[in-house]
XYZ file of C-alpha atoms in Angstrom:
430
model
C 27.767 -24.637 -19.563
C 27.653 -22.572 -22.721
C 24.202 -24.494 -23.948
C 22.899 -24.378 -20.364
C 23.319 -20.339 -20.335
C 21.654 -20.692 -23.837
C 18.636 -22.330 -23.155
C 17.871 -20.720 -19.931
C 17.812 -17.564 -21.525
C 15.438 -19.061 -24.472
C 13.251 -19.850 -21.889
C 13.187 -16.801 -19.876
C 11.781 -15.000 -23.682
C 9.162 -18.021 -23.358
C 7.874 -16.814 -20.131
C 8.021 -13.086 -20.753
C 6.288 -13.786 -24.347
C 3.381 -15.756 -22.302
C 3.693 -12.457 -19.822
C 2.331 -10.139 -22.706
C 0.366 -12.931 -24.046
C -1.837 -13.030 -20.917
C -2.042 -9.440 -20.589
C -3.648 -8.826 -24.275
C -6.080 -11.628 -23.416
C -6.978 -10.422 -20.278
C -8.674 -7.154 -22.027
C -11.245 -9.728 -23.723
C -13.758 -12.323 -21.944
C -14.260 -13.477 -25.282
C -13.238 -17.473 -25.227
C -12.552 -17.639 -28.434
C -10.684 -14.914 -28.780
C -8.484 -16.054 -25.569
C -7.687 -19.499 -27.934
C -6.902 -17.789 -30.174
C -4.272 -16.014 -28.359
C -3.198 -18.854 -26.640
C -2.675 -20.447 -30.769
C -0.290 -17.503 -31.716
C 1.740 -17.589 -28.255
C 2.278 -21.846 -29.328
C 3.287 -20.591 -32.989
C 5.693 -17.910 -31.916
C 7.060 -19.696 -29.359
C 7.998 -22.265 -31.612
C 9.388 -20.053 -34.316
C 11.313 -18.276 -31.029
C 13.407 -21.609 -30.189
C 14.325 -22.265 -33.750
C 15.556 -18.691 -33.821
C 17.636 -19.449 -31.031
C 18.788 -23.085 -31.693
C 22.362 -23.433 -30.523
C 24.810 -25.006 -33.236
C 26.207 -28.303 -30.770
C 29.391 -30.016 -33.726
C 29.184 -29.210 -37.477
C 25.935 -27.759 -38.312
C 23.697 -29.628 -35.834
C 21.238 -27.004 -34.067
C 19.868 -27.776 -31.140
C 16.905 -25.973 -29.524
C 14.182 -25.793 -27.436
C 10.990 -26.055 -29.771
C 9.907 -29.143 -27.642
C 8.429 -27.424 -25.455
C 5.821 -25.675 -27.427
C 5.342 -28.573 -29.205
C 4.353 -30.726 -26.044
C 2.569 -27.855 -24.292
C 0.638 -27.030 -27.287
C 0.231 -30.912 -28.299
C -1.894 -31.615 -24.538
C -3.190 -28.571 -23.850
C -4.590 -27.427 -27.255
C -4.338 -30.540 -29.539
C -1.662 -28.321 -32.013
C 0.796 -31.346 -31.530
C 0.718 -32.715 -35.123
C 0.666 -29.470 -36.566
C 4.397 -28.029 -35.209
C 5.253 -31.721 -35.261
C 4.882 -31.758 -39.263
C 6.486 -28.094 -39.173
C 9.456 -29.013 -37.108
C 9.626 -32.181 -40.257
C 9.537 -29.835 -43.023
C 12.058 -27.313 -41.840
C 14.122 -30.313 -41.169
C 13.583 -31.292 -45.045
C 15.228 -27.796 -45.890
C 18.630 -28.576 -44.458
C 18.493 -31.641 -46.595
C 16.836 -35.473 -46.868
C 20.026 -37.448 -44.699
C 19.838 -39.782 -42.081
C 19.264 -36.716 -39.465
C 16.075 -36.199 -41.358
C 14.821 -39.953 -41.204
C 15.580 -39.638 -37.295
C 13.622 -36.370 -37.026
C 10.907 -37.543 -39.368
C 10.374 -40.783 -36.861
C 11.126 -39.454 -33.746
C 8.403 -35.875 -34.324
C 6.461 -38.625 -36.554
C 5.610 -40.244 -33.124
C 5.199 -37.182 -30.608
C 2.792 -35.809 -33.192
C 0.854 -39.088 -33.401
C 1.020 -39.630 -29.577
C -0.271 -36.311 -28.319
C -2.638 -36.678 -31.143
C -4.196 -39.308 -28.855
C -3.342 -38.773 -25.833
C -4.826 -34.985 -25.764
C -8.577 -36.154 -25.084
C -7.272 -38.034 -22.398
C -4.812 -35.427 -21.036
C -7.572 -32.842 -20.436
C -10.014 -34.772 -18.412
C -6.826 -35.067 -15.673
C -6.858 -32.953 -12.483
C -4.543 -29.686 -12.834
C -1.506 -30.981 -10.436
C -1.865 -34.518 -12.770
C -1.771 -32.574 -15.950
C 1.354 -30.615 -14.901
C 3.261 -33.882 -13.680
C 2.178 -35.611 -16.600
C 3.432 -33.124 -19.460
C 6.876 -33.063 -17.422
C 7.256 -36.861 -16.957
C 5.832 -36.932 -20.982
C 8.564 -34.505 -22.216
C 11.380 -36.154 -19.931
C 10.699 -39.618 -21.904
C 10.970 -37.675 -25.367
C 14.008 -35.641 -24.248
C 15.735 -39.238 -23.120
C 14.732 -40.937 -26.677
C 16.109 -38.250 -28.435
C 18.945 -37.853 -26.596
C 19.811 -41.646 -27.502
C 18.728 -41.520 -30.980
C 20.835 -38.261 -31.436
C 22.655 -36.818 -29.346
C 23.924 -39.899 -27.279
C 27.159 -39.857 -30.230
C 27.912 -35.921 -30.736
C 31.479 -35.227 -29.079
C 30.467 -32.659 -26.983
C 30.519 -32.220 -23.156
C 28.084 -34.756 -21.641
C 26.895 -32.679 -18.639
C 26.045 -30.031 -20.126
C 24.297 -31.511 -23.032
C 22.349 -34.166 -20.556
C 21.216 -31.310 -18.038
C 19.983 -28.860 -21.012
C 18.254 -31.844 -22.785
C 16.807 -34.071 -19.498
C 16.356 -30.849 -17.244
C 15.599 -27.635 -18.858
C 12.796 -29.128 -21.146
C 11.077 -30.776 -18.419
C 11.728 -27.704 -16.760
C 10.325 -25.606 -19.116
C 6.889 -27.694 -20.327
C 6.172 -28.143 -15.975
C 6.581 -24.217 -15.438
C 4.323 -22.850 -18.623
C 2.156 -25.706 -17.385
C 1.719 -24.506 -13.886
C 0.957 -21.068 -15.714
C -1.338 -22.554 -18.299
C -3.228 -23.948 -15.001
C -3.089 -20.826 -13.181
C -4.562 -18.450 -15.779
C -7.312 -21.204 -16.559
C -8.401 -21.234 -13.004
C -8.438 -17.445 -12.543
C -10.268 -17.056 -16.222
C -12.945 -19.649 -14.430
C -13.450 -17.836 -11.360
C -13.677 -14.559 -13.062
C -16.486 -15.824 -15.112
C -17.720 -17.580 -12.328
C -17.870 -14.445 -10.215
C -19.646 -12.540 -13.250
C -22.021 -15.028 -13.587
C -22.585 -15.039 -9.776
C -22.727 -11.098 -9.827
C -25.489 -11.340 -12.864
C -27.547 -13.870 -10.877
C -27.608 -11.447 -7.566
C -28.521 -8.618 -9.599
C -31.496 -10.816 -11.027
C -32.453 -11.848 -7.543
C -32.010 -8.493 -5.787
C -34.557 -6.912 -8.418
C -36.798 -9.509 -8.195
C -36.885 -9.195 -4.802
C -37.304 -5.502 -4.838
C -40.075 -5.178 -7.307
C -41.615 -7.926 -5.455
C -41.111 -5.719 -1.899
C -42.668 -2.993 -4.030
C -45.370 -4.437 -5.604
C -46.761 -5.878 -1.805
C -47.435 -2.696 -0.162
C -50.145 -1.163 -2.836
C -51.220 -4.893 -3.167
C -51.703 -5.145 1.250
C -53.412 -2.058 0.728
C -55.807 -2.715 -1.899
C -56.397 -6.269 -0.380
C -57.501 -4.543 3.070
C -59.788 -1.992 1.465
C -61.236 -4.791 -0.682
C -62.549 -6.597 2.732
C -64.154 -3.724 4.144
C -66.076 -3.632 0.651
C -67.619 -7.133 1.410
C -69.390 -5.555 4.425
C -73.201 -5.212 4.010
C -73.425 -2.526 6.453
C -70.756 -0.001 4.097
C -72.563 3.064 2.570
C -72.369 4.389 -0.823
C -70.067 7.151 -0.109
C -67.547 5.068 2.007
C -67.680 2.433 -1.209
C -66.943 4.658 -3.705
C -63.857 6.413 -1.398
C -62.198 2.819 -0.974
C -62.897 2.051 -4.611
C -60.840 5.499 -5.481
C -58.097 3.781 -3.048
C -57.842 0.136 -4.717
C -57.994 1.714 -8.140
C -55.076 4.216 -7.146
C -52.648 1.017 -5.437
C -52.960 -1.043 -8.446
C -51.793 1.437 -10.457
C -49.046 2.368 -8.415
C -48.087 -1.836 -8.761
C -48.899 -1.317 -12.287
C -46.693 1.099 -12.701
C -43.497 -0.734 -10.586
C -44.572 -3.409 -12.508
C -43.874 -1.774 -15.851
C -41.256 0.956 -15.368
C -39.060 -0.004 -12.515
C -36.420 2.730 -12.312
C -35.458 2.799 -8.761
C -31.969 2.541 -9.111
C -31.875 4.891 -12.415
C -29.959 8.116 -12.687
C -31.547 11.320 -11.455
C -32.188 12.326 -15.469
C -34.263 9.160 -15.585
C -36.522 10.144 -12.904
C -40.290 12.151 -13.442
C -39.823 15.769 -12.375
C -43.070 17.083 -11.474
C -44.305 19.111 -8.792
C -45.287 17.109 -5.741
C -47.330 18.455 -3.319
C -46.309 17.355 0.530
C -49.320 17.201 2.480
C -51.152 16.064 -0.091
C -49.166 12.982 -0.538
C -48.837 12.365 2.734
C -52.379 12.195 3.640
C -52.899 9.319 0.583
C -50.120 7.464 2.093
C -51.630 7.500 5.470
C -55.353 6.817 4.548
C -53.633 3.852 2.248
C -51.700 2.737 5.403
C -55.036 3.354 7.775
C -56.260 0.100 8.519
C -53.099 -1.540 9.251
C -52.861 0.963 11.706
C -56.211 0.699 13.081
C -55.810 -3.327 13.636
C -52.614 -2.686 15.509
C -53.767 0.291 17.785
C -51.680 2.756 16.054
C -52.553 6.425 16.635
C -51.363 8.570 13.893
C -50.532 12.004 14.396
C -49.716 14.974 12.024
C -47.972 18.210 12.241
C -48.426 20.183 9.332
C -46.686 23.949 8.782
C -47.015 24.960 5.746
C -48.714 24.177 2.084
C -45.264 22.431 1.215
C -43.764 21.445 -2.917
C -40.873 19.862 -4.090
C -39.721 18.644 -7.668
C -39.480 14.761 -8.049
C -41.424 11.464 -9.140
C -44.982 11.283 -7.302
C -45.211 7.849 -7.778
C -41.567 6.946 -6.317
C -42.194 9.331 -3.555
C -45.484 7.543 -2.280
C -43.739 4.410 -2.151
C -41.007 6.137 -0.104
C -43.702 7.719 2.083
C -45.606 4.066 2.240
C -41.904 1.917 3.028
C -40.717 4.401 5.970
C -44.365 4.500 7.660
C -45.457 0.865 7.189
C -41.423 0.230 8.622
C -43.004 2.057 11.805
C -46.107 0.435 12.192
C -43.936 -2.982 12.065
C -41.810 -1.565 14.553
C -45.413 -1.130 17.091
C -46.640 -4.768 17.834
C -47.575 -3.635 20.620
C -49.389 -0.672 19.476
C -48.151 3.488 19.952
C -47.743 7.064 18.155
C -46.886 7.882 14.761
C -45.795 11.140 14.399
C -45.217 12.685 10.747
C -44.280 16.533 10.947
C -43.144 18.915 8.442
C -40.704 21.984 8.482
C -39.428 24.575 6.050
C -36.982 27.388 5.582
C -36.473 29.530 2.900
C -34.665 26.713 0.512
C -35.171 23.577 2.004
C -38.339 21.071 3.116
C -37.992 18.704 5.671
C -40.328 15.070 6.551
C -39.980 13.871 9.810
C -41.561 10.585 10.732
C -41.247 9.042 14.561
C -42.431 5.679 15.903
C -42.488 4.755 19.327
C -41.242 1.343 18.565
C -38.751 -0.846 19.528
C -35.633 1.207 17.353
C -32.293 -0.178 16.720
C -28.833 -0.327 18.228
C -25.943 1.957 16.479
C -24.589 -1.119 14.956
C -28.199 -1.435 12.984
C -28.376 2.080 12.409
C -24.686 2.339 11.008
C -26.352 -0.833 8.131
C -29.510 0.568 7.206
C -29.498 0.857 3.470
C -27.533 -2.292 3.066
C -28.802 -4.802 0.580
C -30.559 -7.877 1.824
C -29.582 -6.499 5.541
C -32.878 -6.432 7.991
C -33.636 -5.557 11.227
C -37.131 -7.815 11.002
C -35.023 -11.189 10.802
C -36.244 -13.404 8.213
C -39.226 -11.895 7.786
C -37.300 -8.306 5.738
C -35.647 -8.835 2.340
C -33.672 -5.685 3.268
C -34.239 -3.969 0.037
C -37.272 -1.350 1.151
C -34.715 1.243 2.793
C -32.488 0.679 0.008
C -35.287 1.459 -2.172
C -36.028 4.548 0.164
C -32.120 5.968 -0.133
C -32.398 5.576 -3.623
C -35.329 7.622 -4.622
C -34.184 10.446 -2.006
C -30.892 10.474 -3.474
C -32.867 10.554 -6.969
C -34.013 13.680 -6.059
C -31.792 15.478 -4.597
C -32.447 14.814 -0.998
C -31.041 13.677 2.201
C -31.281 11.042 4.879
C -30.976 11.479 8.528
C -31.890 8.759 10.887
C -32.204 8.637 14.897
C -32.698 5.548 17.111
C -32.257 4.490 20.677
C -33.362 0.875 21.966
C -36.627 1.180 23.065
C -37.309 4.407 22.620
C -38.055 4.651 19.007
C -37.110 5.711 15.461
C -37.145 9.204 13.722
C -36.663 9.232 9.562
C -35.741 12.543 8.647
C -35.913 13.654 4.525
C -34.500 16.913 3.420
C -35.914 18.293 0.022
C -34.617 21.325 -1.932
C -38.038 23.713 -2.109
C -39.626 25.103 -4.820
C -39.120 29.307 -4.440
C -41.926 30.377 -6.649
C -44.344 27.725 -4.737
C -42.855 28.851 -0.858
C -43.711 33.037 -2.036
C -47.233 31.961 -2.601
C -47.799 29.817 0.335
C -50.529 30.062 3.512
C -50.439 29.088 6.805
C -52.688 26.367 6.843
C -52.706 25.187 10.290
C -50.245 24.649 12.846
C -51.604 21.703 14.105
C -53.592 18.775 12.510
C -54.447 15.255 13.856
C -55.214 11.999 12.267
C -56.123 9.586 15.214
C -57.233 6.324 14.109
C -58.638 3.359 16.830
């Protein structure tokens, strides 16, 4: 069992060189560079057997380089290549009648998985790996007529290393050959899959984005078409349209939701201010669905962020009330402040959410309006708080309505030259 032990071992190095072989390639999703890695695992594994040949009665050496020859023959087409190579090292030991059996015998593997290689890869995995086994086992049994069939040395052994371990061998770097092909596809395919969401999900969101100012602007353009508007009213919704277009312009051109906080604007954003734009944008949305809005104003509030990003935060969360009305009810938008910190509260009385909702708000593509949400305005909304340095808090019970709370960092030298403005302001719109 001498040759046996031999062999098995040869082929152990076989599967610990492929071992290595798919670890370097696995740092690369470069194809070619994977072939070509694949190419110098078929070379080396060759030159490997012939290192370990095993000397069977006076000088002949017998080894294992079939099986990168057949493996690399189907699988890659490198079949006449170590075929001729296993020919001229045979020429080295000298032109006998060995060498006119190896030049014939190679001669026609080389020629045959020469043609039968296009073939061979159009074959299902499991028919590929059965058919590079049965394929070697018909070589091994030729050759072991042709040259081994006369050697006196013990049959069984020599039969079982020659009609078993090849087979053996080619079916098990076979199975990996398949294995590593299908996980190579599925990686790619997930990549490509993962490139495609990302694609849709922005497209999605700059199209979520680019609706509200668009709604807005649409709304205000209608009242324009009324004979009975005056001059003063025309030129106020004018100001209005001209504003939401540029705030689509703008998503349009430099969408940086999801950017680091360094990417954002940082200029000084006035609270109220924005505020009341976002609710005179929003006002005749409310107005058609009976919404009362109602504001509670404490101080002249600032914080540092992106004016733009923070309207369309301000517009998302309020228009996500209105939406949650049908029926009509209060809007409540309230601000506080302490020394360091400013704080936006916004309540509907609408139909709010169960804990399992609340727990996914945020989520991509995840909606509580059905099919009618794309998900990706909240997720919009965490990101731009998060951009600048704020916080999320959210409260809901089922039928009894939703409060968004957003937690800014304050600007000191603004909150020392502040007034008390009013404790109380309303905005009720019919």
């Amino acid at each position: 069992m001498d040759l046996t032990e031999h062999f098995f071992f040869n082929l152990s190095l076989l599967i610990v060189l492929m071992f290595f072989c798919v670890l370097w390639a696995e740092r690369s999703n470069n194809l070619k560079f994977i072939q070509n890695v694949a190419i110098l695992y078929f070379v080396v594994s060759f030159f490997l057997c012939i290192v370990f040949s095993y000397p069977i009665h006076d000088g002949f050496l017998f080894d294992l380089k079939n099986i990168p020859i057949m493996i690399s023959g189907l699988y890659m087409g490198l079949g006449p290549f170590l075929g001729v190579l296993t020919i001229c090292i045979k020429a080295f030991y000298g032109i006998n009648s060995s060498f006119w059996v190896t030049f014939t015998l190679y001669g026609v593997i080389s020629i045959t998985l020469w043609r039968l290689y296009p073939l061979f890869i159009k074959l299902s995995p499991n028919q590929r790996i059965l058919f590079s086994m049965g394929l070697t086992f018909l070589f091994s049994l030729i050759q072991t007529v042709l040259e081994f069939i006369h050697l006196p040395y013990p049959k069984y052994d020599l039969y079982f290393a020659v009609l078993f371990i090849q087979p053996l061998g080619v079916g098990m770097i076979a199975y990996f050959i398949e294995e590593i092909t299908k996980s190579i596809l599925l990686r790619k395919h997930l990549l490509n899959t993962k490139r495609l969401e990302a694609v849709e999900q922005m497209g999605a969101s700059i199209s979520h984005e680019i609706r509200n100012p668009l709604t807005a602007a649409t709304g205000f353009v209608q009242l324009l078409q009324s004979e009975n508007i005056s001059m003063e009213s025309r030129s106020q919704y004018l100001s209005i349209i001209k504003k939401e277009l540029k705030s689509a312009e703008r998503v349009i051109q430099d969408y940086l939701t999801f950017s680091k906080t360094e990417d954002f604007l940082t200029e000084t954003i006035y609270v109220h201010d924005e505020i009341k734009q976002a609710i005179q944008s929003l006002q005749l949305t409310a107005k058609k669905k009976s919404i009362e809005i109602i504001t509670h104003f404490s101080n002249d509030l600032a914080i540092i962020g992106d004016k733009q990003k923070f309207h369309q935060c301000l517009i998302n969360i309020i228009k996500n009330g209105m939406e949650a009305m049908p029926k009509g009810g209060t809007l409540t938008i309230e601000t506080e402040t302490t020394s360091s910190m400013v704080s936006i509260l916004i309540k509907d009385t609408g139909i709010g959410m169960t804990p399992e909702q609340l727990n996914r708000l945020g989520e991509p593509y995840y909606s509580t309006k059905g099919k009618k949400g794309t998900g990706l305005g909240l997720m919009v909304v965490y990101s731009i708080i998060r951009s600048m340095n704020g916080t999320v808090h959210v409260d809901s019970e089922l039928n009894s309505g939703t409060t968004f709370k957003f937690t800014f960092p304050s600007i000191p030298d603004h909150l020392e030259q502040i007034e008390i403005l009013e404790n109380e302001n309303k905005y009720v719109l019919s």
